[in-house]
Amino acid sequence: MQARLVEVLAEFRALDHEFAKFPHLDSGSVETCHRAIASLDDDVHECLASARGILAAIGDDRDCRALLFAGRDILGTLLDHLERCLQAFERGSHGVPERNALADLRLRLARTAADRVIWELCSSGPAHPRLWRWLGMAFVRAPSVAAVAKMGTRADESVEFHYVRAIAASTASLDLLAPQLLSAVDDLLRLVTPVLRLESGRFDGATHFVDPLGGEAPHRITGVTESVPGRWFFTPLTASAVLNQFAVRHASDASAPSDPLDASLQTLAVEHLLRHWSEVPPVRRHRRHLLDGKLTAVAGIEALKRVFAGETGVTREEWQLRDASRSGIGAITASRSIRIGQLIGVHLVDGQGWQLGLVRRTWAQGGDTNLVGLELLSSRPVVAHVDDGRCPAEVLLCDPLLRGEAVRVVVPSRTLSAPSVPLFVTGNGSVQKLKPLDASYVGDGFELRVYQVL
């Protein structure tokens, strides 16, 4: 699989070279340029299909990043070229062949834009600056699904289909999705798109609105939102019945994937969409407060153990504080190495002591900065020495050791025995036994386990 990963990355680079040689639009006919861009479009999506299969099979998220970035970027390049062709060809008067070429270009642009939304969300950005404007323009100029059906064309080969698919993807919190689930979620988005509801007027149950010509991504409805000219309303709630039926059929279907990994990914993809498309989707538990200040950050459990033990000389970064709540911190950093699932230690310039956080969101902004969202795990993390009966290890304790209470323990990956084995904490001339509880989380280079202090 690693060899195949290298091959597909090389294919993406080769496609970049092909785009660099794309003919000048003023030097050829509509037919010639249409044939060239259509061929590149087919090659890009064939390469993306291979990339989706590789992502589903790679276990380490760090190996997925280069592939996610390459897929996202090639889609952006393809989208730019499709729009250039549309702009050039729409200026003149054309016959039936040219009009057919324009319709095909709009369809290809809509498909590419929807794919780009999915890949940029799964890769934590950045957002393509003109995607939603171009996609909206293609939507308002294209025939409706009903008109497409009268022409004998499949509904999933319409601009409207891909516009709705893009809206659905933007409302499904795909930035929280594990890279391995991209292919499974993409398949489910295509499955449910025909039943999703997008209308030009406000209706009961609408959760989002979008202005096709406004150039912005869909917005969640948070208050009283009236129907205004040019605004369309959307809800993904109608997908729940289809997703539940899919899950039941998949569980009982003998022809379902025999590979346990494929079956697990499909199950997790359904659960993700149902959770984020529910009538009461996950929301923030505490209100955020905008703040301004500096903080020092250290990434990775090995570096954090040294910092929390009082060592100096550990690599540290300076971040800009953006907001804070009782359970989290938002910050801006120039670092490109921060990933979802990483452990981060933060120390506010005006604060006391280090805090331990977990990266829940990252998003590449304009320029060279990233927005990072941290869930705070502990305000007073400490380094502790433990033993599982097989070998000793250094871990991080998120909570104080109080008899009868639960304690969260951050363990380096592949260091201790299974989470079902008790631990013994040594220190201050005493030994305390920790009974494992049925709760754990696997992150980037660590496990977060929960024990009861006996």
Short mmCIF file of C-alpha atoms in Angstrom, two decimals:
data_model
loop_
_atom_site.label_atom_id
_atom_site.label_comp_id
_atom_site.label_asym_id
_atom_site.label_seq_id
_atom_site.Cartn_x
_atom_site.Cartn_y
_atom_site.Cartn_z
CA MET A 1 0.00 0.00 0.00
CA GLN A 2 2.89 2.37 0.69
CA ALA A 3 4.22 1.68 -2.80
CA ARG A 4 0.80 2.41 -4.29
CA LEU A 5 0.65 5.64 -2.27
CA VAL A 6 3.93 6.79 -3.84
CA GLU A 7 2.63 5.88 -7.31
CA VAL A 8 -0.59 7.86 -6.93
CA LEU A 9 1.27 10.90 -5.61
CA ALA A 10 3.47 10.69 -8.70
CA GLU A 11 0.32 10.53 -10.86
CA PHE A 12 -0.96 13.73 -9.22
CA ARG A 13 2.36 15.45 -9.98
CA ALA A 14 2.18 14.27 -13.60
CA LEU A 15 -1.33 15.75 -13.88
CA ASP A 16 0.02 19.08 -12.60
CA HIS A 17 2.52 19.05 -15.47
CA GLU A 18 -0.28 18.30 -17.94
CA PHE A 19 -2.26 21.29 -16.69
CA ALA A 20 0.81 23.49 -17.16
CA LYS A 21 0.79 22.52 -20.84
CA PHE A 22 -2.94 23.21 -21.29
CA PRO A 23 -3.52 25.03 -24.62
CA HIS A 24 -4.16 28.77 -24.67
CA LEU A 25 -7.88 29.35 -25.00
CA ASP A 26 -7.44 31.90 -27.77
CA SER A 27 -5.44 29.51 -29.91
CA GLY A 28 -7.97 26.76 -30.48
CA SER A 29 -11.60 26.05 -31.13
CA VAL A 30 -14.21 25.35 -28.50
CA GLU A 31 -14.20 21.72 -29.57
CA THR A 32 -10.41 21.37 -29.22
CA CYS A 33 -10.24 22.97 -25.77
CA HIS A 34 -13.32 21.08 -24.60
CA ARG A 35 -11.76 17.78 -25.65
CA ALA A 36 -8.51 18.63 -23.82
CA ILE A 37 -10.11 19.69 -20.55
CA ALA A 38 -12.55 16.77 -20.61
CA SER A 39 -9.67 14.33 -20.96
CA LEU A 40 -7.82 15.91 -18.03
CA ASP A 41 -11.01 15.91 -15.97
CA ASP A 42 -11.45 12.16 -16.55
CA ASP A 43 -7.80 11.51 -15.63
CA VAL A 44 -8.09 13.54 -12.41
CA HIS A 45 -11.19 11.71 -11.23
CA GLU A 46 -9.68 8.34 -12.09
CA CYS A 47 -6.67 9.25 -9.96
CA LEU A 48 -8.95 10.45 -7.15
CA ALA A 49 -10.75 7.09 -7.18
CA SER A 50 -7.41 5.36 -6.58
CA ALA A 51 -6.58 7.84 -3.81
CA ARG A 52 -9.88 7.16 -2.03
CA GLY A 53 -9.12 3.45 -1.99
CA ILE A 54 -5.67 4.05 -0.54
CA LEU A 55 -7.01 6.39 2.15
CA ALA A 56 -9.48 3.72 3.26
CA ALA A 57 -6.66 1.20 3.72
CA ILE A 58 -4.01 3.35 5.44
CA GLY A 59 -4.10 3.08 9.21
CA ASP A 60 -1.86 6.03 10.11
CA ASP A 61 -3.43 9.47 9.61
CA ARG A 62 0.01 10.98 9.08
CA ASP A 63 0.43 8.93 5.90
CA CYS A 64 -2.90 10.28 4.64
CA ARG A 65 -1.96 13.95 4.75
CA ALA A 66 0.13 14.09 1.57
CA LEU A 67 -2.60 12.28 -0.38
CA LEU A 68 -5.35 14.51 1.00
CA PHE A 69 -3.39 17.64 0.12
CA ALA A 70 -2.58 16.36 -3.38
CA GLY A 71 -6.22 15.48 -4.11
CA ARG A 72 -7.47 18.80 -2.77
CA ASP A 73 -4.94 20.81 -4.79
CA ILE A 74 -5.46 18.98 -8.09
CA LEU A 75 -9.20 19.57 -7.78
CA GLY A 76 -8.54 23.28 -7.27
CA THR A 77 -6.36 23.38 -10.38
CA LEU A 78 -8.98 21.53 -12.43
CA LEU A 79 -11.71 23.84 -11.14
CA ASP A 80 -9.72 26.93 -12.19
CA HIS A 81 -9.21 25.57 -15.71
CA LEU A 82 -12.86 24.59 -16.11
CA GLU A 83 -13.96 28.10 -15.14
CA ARG A 84 -11.46 29.68 -17.57
CA CYS A 85 -12.91 27.57 -20.37
CA LEU A 86 -16.48 28.51 -19.45
CA GLN A 87 -15.68 32.21 -19.34
CA ALA A 88 -13.89 32.10 -22.69
CA PHE A 89 -16.58 30.10 -24.49
CA GLU A 90 -19.61 31.97 -23.07
CA ARG A 91 -18.50 35.27 -24.65
CA GLY A 92 -19.25 34.25 -28.23
CA SER A 93 -22.35 33.06 -30.05
CA HIS A 94 -22.32 29.33 -30.71
CA GLY A 95 -24.26 26.64 -32.43
CA VAL A 96 -25.63 23.42 -30.98
CA PRO A 97 -22.24 21.64 -30.61
CA GLU A 98 -20.79 24.61 -28.71
CA ARG A 99 -23.84 24.88 -26.48
CA ASN A 100 -23.56 21.18 -25.69
CA ALA A 101 -19.89 21.69 -24.83
CA LEU A 102 -20.80 24.53 -22.46
CA ALA A 103 -23.43 22.36 -20.73
CA ASP A 104 -20.88 19.58 -20.31
CA LEU A 105 -18.33 22.04 -18.87
CA ARG A 106 -20.86 23.30 -16.30
CA LEU A 107 -21.59 19.73 -15.27
CA ARG A 108 -17.90 18.92 -14.95
CA LEU A 109 -17.32 22.12 -12.96
CA ALA A 110 -20.18 21.27 -10.57
CA ARG A 111 -18.87 17.73 -10.03
CA THR A 112 -15.33 19.01 -9.46
CA ALA A 113 -16.52 21.74 -7.10
CA ALA A 114 -18.49 19.24 -4.98
CA ASP A 115 -15.47 16.94 -4.83
CA ARG A 116 -13.25 19.88 -3.88
CA VAL A 117 -15.60 20.76 -0.98
CA ILE A 118 -15.26 17.22 0.36
CA TRP A 119 -11.48 17.03 -0.05
CA GLU A 120 -10.76 20.49 1.35
CA LEU A 121 -12.90 19.80 4.43
CA CYS A 122 -11.22 16.43 5.03
CA SER A 123 -7.78 18.05 4.62
CA SER A 124 -8.62 21.01 6.91
CA GLY A 125 -8.55 23.62 4.16
CA PRO A 126 -7.81 26.07 2.82
CA ALA A 127 -11.13 26.87 1.16
CA HIS A 128 -11.07 27.65 -2.55
CA PRO A 129 -11.81 31.40 -2.68
CA ARG A 130 -14.22 31.34 -5.64
CA LEU A 131 -15.70 27.85 -5.51
CA TRP A 132 -19.15 28.72 -4.19
CA ARG A 133 -19.58 31.65 -6.60
CA TRP A 134 -18.66 29.53 -9.62
CA LEU A 135 -20.77 26.62 -8.42
CA GLY A 136 -23.74 28.90 -7.77
CA MET A 137 -23.48 30.46 -11.23
CA ALA A 138 -23.42 27.01 -12.83
CA PHE A 139 -26.48 26.06 -10.75
CA VAL A 140 -28.65 29.05 -11.74
CA ARG A 141 -27.76 28.64 -15.44
CA ALA A 142 -28.27 24.89 -15.65
CA PRO A 143 -31.55 23.03 -16.27
CA SER A 144 -33.27 21.59 -13.21
CA VAL A 145 -33.22 17.91 -12.32
CA ALA A 146 -36.78 17.64 -13.65
CA ALA A 147 -35.72 19.13 -16.99
CA VAL A 148 -32.68 16.86 -17.08
CA ALA A 149 -34.93 13.84 -16.54
CA LYS A 150 -37.12 14.90 -19.49
CA MET A 151 -33.99 14.95 -21.65
CA GLY A 152 -33.33 11.33 -20.67
CA THR A 153 -30.23 12.10 -18.59
CA ARG A 154 -29.56 10.51 -15.21
CA ALA A 155 -30.30 12.75 -12.22
CA ASP A 156 -26.82 12.19 -10.79
CA GLU A 157 -25.40 13.69 -13.98
CA SER A 158 -26.93 17.12 -13.37
CA VAL A 159 -25.48 20.36 -12.04
CA GLU A 160 -28.27 20.53 -9.46
CA PHE A 161 -27.33 17.11 -8.10
CA HIS A 162 -23.71 18.16 -7.49
CA TYR A 163 -24.76 21.53 -6.06
CA VAL A 164 -26.91 19.77 -3.48
CA ARG A 165 -24.10 17.27 -2.83
CA ALA A 166 -21.70 20.15 -2.17
CA ILE A 167 -24.16 21.80 0.23
CA ALA A 168 -24.69 18.50 2.03
CA ALA A 169 -20.93 17.97 2.39
CA SER A 170 -20.47 21.47 3.82
CA THR A 171 -23.06 20.78 6.55
CA ALA A 172 -21.72 17.37 7.64
CA SER A 173 -18.69 18.44 9.74
CA LEU A 174 -16.29 16.58 7.45
CA ASP A 175 -13.38 18.46 9.04
CA LEU A 176 -13.88 16.08 12.00
CA LEU A 177 -13.85 13.00 9.78
CA ALA A 178 -11.05 10.45 9.91
CA PRO A 179 -9.32 10.37 6.47
CA GLN A 180 -10.10 6.65 6.14
CA LEU A 181 -13.83 7.49 5.97
CA LEU A 182 -13.64 9.90 3.01
CA SER A 183 -14.60 7.30 0.40
CA ALA A 184 -17.41 5.79 2.44
CA VAL A 185 -18.92 9.20 3.25
CA ASP A 186 -18.61 10.30 -0.37
CA ASP A 187 -20.57 7.20 -1.46
CA LEU A 188 -23.25 7.93 1.14
CA LEU A 189 -23.51 11.57 0.04
CA ARG A 190 -24.23 10.40 -3.50
CA LEU A 191 -26.78 7.92 -2.17
CA VAL A 192 -28.79 10.46 -0.14
CA THR A 193 -28.48 13.55 -2.37
CA PRO A 194 -31.69 12.76 -4.35
CA VAL A 195 -33.78 12.87 -1.15
CA LEU A 196 -32.23 16.02 0.31
CA ARG A 197 -34.43 19.10 0.21
CA LEU A 198 -33.30 22.36 -1.42
CA GLU A 199 -35.96 24.96 -2.20
CA SER A 200 -36.04 28.62 -3.16
CA GLY A 201 -38.48 29.47 -0.33
CA ARG A 202 -38.32 29.00 3.44
CA PHE A 203 -39.98 25.78 4.62
CA ASP A 204 -40.54 24.09 7.99
CA GLY A 205 -37.52 22.05 8.97
CA ALA A 206 -35.00 24.07 6.95
CA THR A 207 -31.63 24.06 8.73
CA HIS A 208 -29.39 26.05 6.32
CA PHE A 209 -29.64 28.75 3.68
CA VAL A 210 -27.42 29.63 0.74
CA ASP A 211 -27.33 32.37 -1.88
CA PRO A 212 -26.10 30.73 -5.12
CA LEU A 213 -24.74 34.02 -6.45
CA GLY A 214 -23.52 35.31 -3.08
CA GLY A 215 -20.19 33.51 -3.26
CA GLU A 216 -20.38 32.04 0.25
CA ALA A 217 -20.79 28.57 1.68
CA PRO A 218 -24.17 27.62 3.23
CA HIS A 219 -25.02 29.14 6.61
CA ARG A 220 -26.85 27.44 9.47
CA ILE A 221 -30.16 29.06 10.39
CA THR A 222 -29.77 30.31 13.96
CA GLY A 223 -32.73 32.66 14.25
CA VAL A 224 -35.66 33.99 12.27
CA THR A 225 -34.59 33.93 8.63
CA GLU A 226 -37.09 35.13 6.06
CA SER A 227 -37.22 34.21 2.41
CA VAL A 228 -35.33 36.84 0.43
CA PRO A 229 -34.72 37.06 -3.31
CA GLY A 230 -31.91 34.78 -4.40
CA ARG A 231 -31.80 32.77 -1.16
CA TRP A 232 -32.39 29.02 -1.12
CA PHE A 233 -33.11 26.84 1.90
CA PHE A 234 -31.82 23.35 2.68
CA THR A 235 -32.20 20.49 5.13
CA PRO A 236 -30.30 17.19 5.40
CA LEU A 237 -32.81 15.74 7.88
CA THR A 238 -34.60 13.87 5.10
CA ALA A 239 -31.52 11.67 4.72
CA SER A 240 -31.99 9.86 8.04
CA ALA A 241 -34.50 7.34 6.71
CA VAL A 242 -32.25 6.41 3.76
CA LEU A 243 -29.18 6.13 6.00
CA ASN A 244 -31.00 3.94 8.52
CA GLN A 245 -32.33 1.71 5.75
CA PHE A 246 -28.83 1.44 4.31
CA ALA A 247 -27.43 0.44 7.71
CA VAL A 248 -30.10 -2.25 8.22
CA ARG A 249 -29.74 -3.60 4.68
CA HIS A 250 -25.96 -3.56 4.94
CA ALA A 251 -26.05 -5.52 8.20
CA SER A 252 -28.24 -8.28 6.73
CA ASP A 253 -27.01 -8.30 3.12
CA ALA A 254 -24.93 -11.33 2.23
CA SER A 255 -23.45 -9.40 -0.70
CA ALA A 256 -22.15 -6.63 1.58
CA PRO A 257 -18.35 -6.17 1.76
CA SER A 258 -16.74 -9.26 3.25
CA ASP A 259 -13.73 -7.23 4.36
CA PRO A 260 -14.29 -6.32 8.05
CA LEU A 261 -12.42 -3.04 7.47
CA ASP A 262 -14.80 -1.98 4.66
CA ALA A 263 -17.82 -2.92 6.75
CA SER A 264 -16.50 -0.99 9.74
CA LEU A 265 -15.81 2.13 7.63
CA GLN A 266 -19.32 2.10 6.19
CA THR A 267 -20.81 1.76 9.66
CA LEU A 268 -18.72 4.64 11.02
CA ALA A 269 -19.62 6.80 8.00
CA VAL A 270 -23.35 6.24 8.57
CA GLU A 271 -22.97 7.04 12.27
CA HIS A 272 -21.08 10.26 11.49
CA LEU A 273 -23.74 11.56 9.08
CA LEU A 274 -26.64 10.59 11.35
CA ARG A 275 -24.98 12.32 14.30
CA HIS A 276 -24.23 15.59 12.49
CA TRP A 277 -27.48 15.63 10.50
CA SER A 278 -29.74 14.98 13.48
CA GLU A 279 -32.43 17.38 14.65
CA VAL A 280 -30.14 18.19 17.59
CA PRO A 281 -26.61 18.04 16.13
CA PRO A 282 -23.52 18.25 18.35
CA VAL A 283 -23.02 21.79 19.64
CA ARG A 284 -20.51 23.56 21.82
CA ARG A 285 -21.05 22.94 25.51
CA HIS A 286 -19.74 26.33 26.62
CA ARG A 287 -19.83 29.81 25.19
CA ARG A 288 -16.67 31.10 23.55
CA HIS A 289 -15.19 34.46 24.53
CA LEU A 290 -12.97 36.40 22.13
CA LEU A 291 -9.58 37.05 23.68
CA ASP A 292 -6.28 38.50 22.61
CA GLY A 293 -2.94 37.34 23.89
CA LYS A 294 0.02 35.04 23.41
CA LEU A 295 0.53 31.45 24.46
CA THR A 296 3.40 28.98 24.30
CA ALA A 297 2.67 25.59 22.74
CA VAL A 298 4.46 22.24 22.74
CA ALA A 299 3.27 19.28 20.63
CA GLY A 300 3.62 15.53 21.20
CA ILE A 301 3.56 13.36 24.28
CA GLU A 302 7.32 12.80 24.50
CA ALA A 303 8.07 16.53 24.41
CA LEU A 304 5.24 17.19 26.89
CA LYS A 305 6.60 14.70 29.40
CA ARG A 306 9.89 16.59 29.39
CA VAL A 307 8.21 20.00 29.70
CA PHE A 308 5.87 18.94 32.51
CA ALA A 309 8.85 17.43 34.34
CA GLY A 310 10.50 20.85 34.29
CA GLU A 311 13.10 20.27 31.57
CA THR A 312 14.29 23.13 29.40
CA GLY A 313 15.51 23.10 25.83
CA VAL A 314 12.30 21.63 24.42
CA THR A 315 11.12 23.15 21.12
CA ARG A 316 8.30 25.62 21.77
CA GLU A 317 6.10 27.70 19.49
CA GLU A 318 4.36 31.02 20.07
CA TRP A 319 0.67 31.04 19.14
CA GLN A 320 -1.86 33.86 19.02
CA LEU A 321 -4.81 33.33 21.34
CA ARG A 322 -8.15 33.83 19.54
CA ASP A 323 -10.90 32.71 21.94
CA ALA A 324 -11.48 30.57 25.00
CA SER A 325 -14.27 28.76 26.84
CA ARG A 326 -14.50 26.61 29.94
CA SER A 327 -13.57 23.53 27.88
CA GLY A 328 -11.37 24.77 25.05
CA ILE A 329 -9.10 27.28 23.39
CA GLY A 330 -8.96 28.65 19.86
CA ALA A 331 -5.59 29.86 18.60
CA ILE A 332 -3.82 30.91 15.43
CA THR A 333 -0.45 29.42 14.52
CA ALA A 334 1.96 29.48 11.60
CA SER A 335 2.78 25.80 12.16
CA ARG A 336 1.79 23.43 9.34
CA SER A 337 2.47 20.30 11.35
CA ILE A 338 -0.50 20.50 13.74
CA ARG A 339 -2.94 17.63 13.20
CA ILE A 340 -6.32 16.60 14.55
CA GLY A 341 -5.79 14.11 17.39
CA GLN A 342 -2.47 15.60 18.54
CA LEU A 343 -1.65 16.34 22.16
CA ILE A 344 -0.71 19.97 22.77
CA GLY A 345 0.56 21.59 25.93
CA VAL A 346 -0.22 25.30 26.22
CA HIS A 347 0.98 27.96 28.62
CA LEU A 348 -0.66 31.37 28.55
CA VAL A 349 1.76 34.24 28.97
CA ASP A 350 -0.32 35.65 31.83
CA GLY A 351 -1.42 32.25 33.14
CA GLN A 352 -0.09 29.91 35.77
CA GLY A 353 1.26 26.52 34.78
CA TRP A 354 0.80 24.31 31.76
CA GLN A 355 -2.51 22.97 30.46
CA LEU A 356 -3.01 19.85 28.35
CA GLY A 357 -5.16 19.98 25.24
CA LEU A 358 -6.27 17.78 22.36
CA VAL A 359 -6.52 19.13 18.80
CA ARG A 360 -10.14 18.79 17.70
CA ARG A 361 -10.14 21.07 14.66
CA THR A 362 -7.63 22.70 12.36
CA TRP A 363 -8.29 24.95 9.40
CA ALA A 364 -5.82 26.57 7.01
CA GLN A 365 -6.65 30.24 6.63
CA GLY A 366 -5.50 32.72 4.02
CA GLY A 367 -1.77 33.31 4.05
CA ASP A 368 0.42 31.04 6.16
CA THR A 369 -1.68 30.66 9.31
CA ASN A 370 -3.79 27.85 10.73
CA LEU A 371 -6.73 28.12 13.09
CA VAL A 372 -6.52 25.43 15.79
CA GLY A 373 -9.29 24.35 18.15
CA LEU A 374 -8.19 22.62 21.36
CA GLU A 375 -10.26 20.66 23.84
CA LEU A 376 -8.71 21.13 27.27
CA LEU A 377 -8.09 17.80 28.97
CA SER A 378 -6.37 19.01 32.11
CA SER A 379 -5.50 22.27 33.80
CA ARG A 380 -2.85 20.58 35.96
CA PRO A 381 -1.27 17.65 34.11
CA VAL A 382 1.56 15.83 35.87
CA VAL A 383 4.11 13.20 34.88
CA ALA A 384 3.76 9.90 36.76
CA HIS A 385 5.60 6.58 36.83
CA VAL A 386 3.41 3.51 36.35
CA ASP A 387 3.90 -0.23 35.99
CA ASP A 388 1.53 -2.76 34.40
CA GLY A 389 3.40 -5.81 35.69
CA ARG A 390 5.33 -6.11 32.45
CA CYS A 391 7.34 -2.92 32.24
CA PRO A 392 7.47 0.57 33.79
CA ALA A 393 6.53 3.69 31.84
CA GLU A 394 6.12 7.43 32.17
CA VAL A 395 2.59 8.70 31.59
CA LEU A 396 0.60 11.90 32.01
CA LEU A 397 -2.13 12.13 34.63
CA CYS A 398 -4.98 14.49 33.76
CA ASP A 399 -6.65 14.25 37.18
CA PRO A 400 -5.54 14.00 40.81
CA LEU A 401 -5.31 10.53 42.38
CA LEU A 402 -8.30 10.41 44.73
CA ARG A 403 -9.46 7.11 46.17
CA GLY A 404 -12.63 5.88 44.45
CA GLU A 405 -12.50 8.57 41.74
CA ALA A 406 -11.75 8.21 38.03
CA VAL A 407 -8.42 9.35 36.62
CA ARG A 408 -7.56 9.87 32.93
CA VAL A 409 -4.13 8.60 31.96
CA VAL A 410 -2.31 9.54 28.76
CA VAL A 411 -0.11 6.62 27.67
CA PRO A 412 2.43 6.64 24.80
CA SER A 413 1.32 4.29 22.01
CA ARG A 414 2.53 0.67 22.21
CA THR A 415 4.08 1.19 25.62
CA LEU A 416 1.83 -0.65 28.09
CA SER A 417 -0.33 -3.74 27.99
CA ALA A 418 -3.96 -3.70 26.87
CA PRO A 419 -6.28 -1.16 28.56
CA SER A 420 -7.90 -4.02 30.50
CA VAL A 421 -4.74 -4.56 32.60
CA PRO A 422 -4.51 -2.70 35.96
CA LEU A 423 -1.79 -0.11 36.54
CA PHE A 424 0.27 0.65 39.61
CA VAL A 425 1.36 4.25 40.20
CA THR A 426 4.56 4.68 42.16
CA GLY A 427 5.81 7.83 43.83
CA ASN A 428 6.28 9.56 47.18
CA GLY A 429 7.10 6.23 48.80
CA SER A 430 3.70 4.69 48.05
CA VAL A 431 1.98 2.56 45.43
CA GLN A 432 -1.60 3.08 44.22
CA LYS A 433 -3.52 0.59 42.10
CA LEU A 434 -5.65 1.76 39.18
CA LYS A 435 -8.56 -0.38 38.03
CA PRO A 436 -9.26 -0.08 34.26
CA LEU A 437 -12.64 1.29 33.19
CA ASP A 438 -14.28 0.68 29.82
CA ALA A 439 -13.31 3.96 28.16
CA SER A 440 -10.40 4.88 25.93
CA TYR A 441 -9.38 7.10 23.02
CA VAL A 442 -6.56 6.52 20.53
CA GLY A 443 -4.85 9.69 19.35
CA ASP A 444 -1.73 10.71 17.48
CA GLY A 445 1.02 8.74 19.21
CA PHE A 446 -0.89 8.15 22.45
CA GLU A 447 -3.85 6.50 24.15
CA LEU A 448 -6.14 8.21 26.63
CA ARG A 449 -7.34 5.61 29.15
CA VAL A 450 -9.63 5.90 32.14
CA TYR A 451 -9.03 4.12 35.46
CA GLN A 452 -10.52 4.08 38.94
CA VAL A 453 -8.22 4.77 41.87
CA LEU A 454 -8.47 1.92 44.43
#
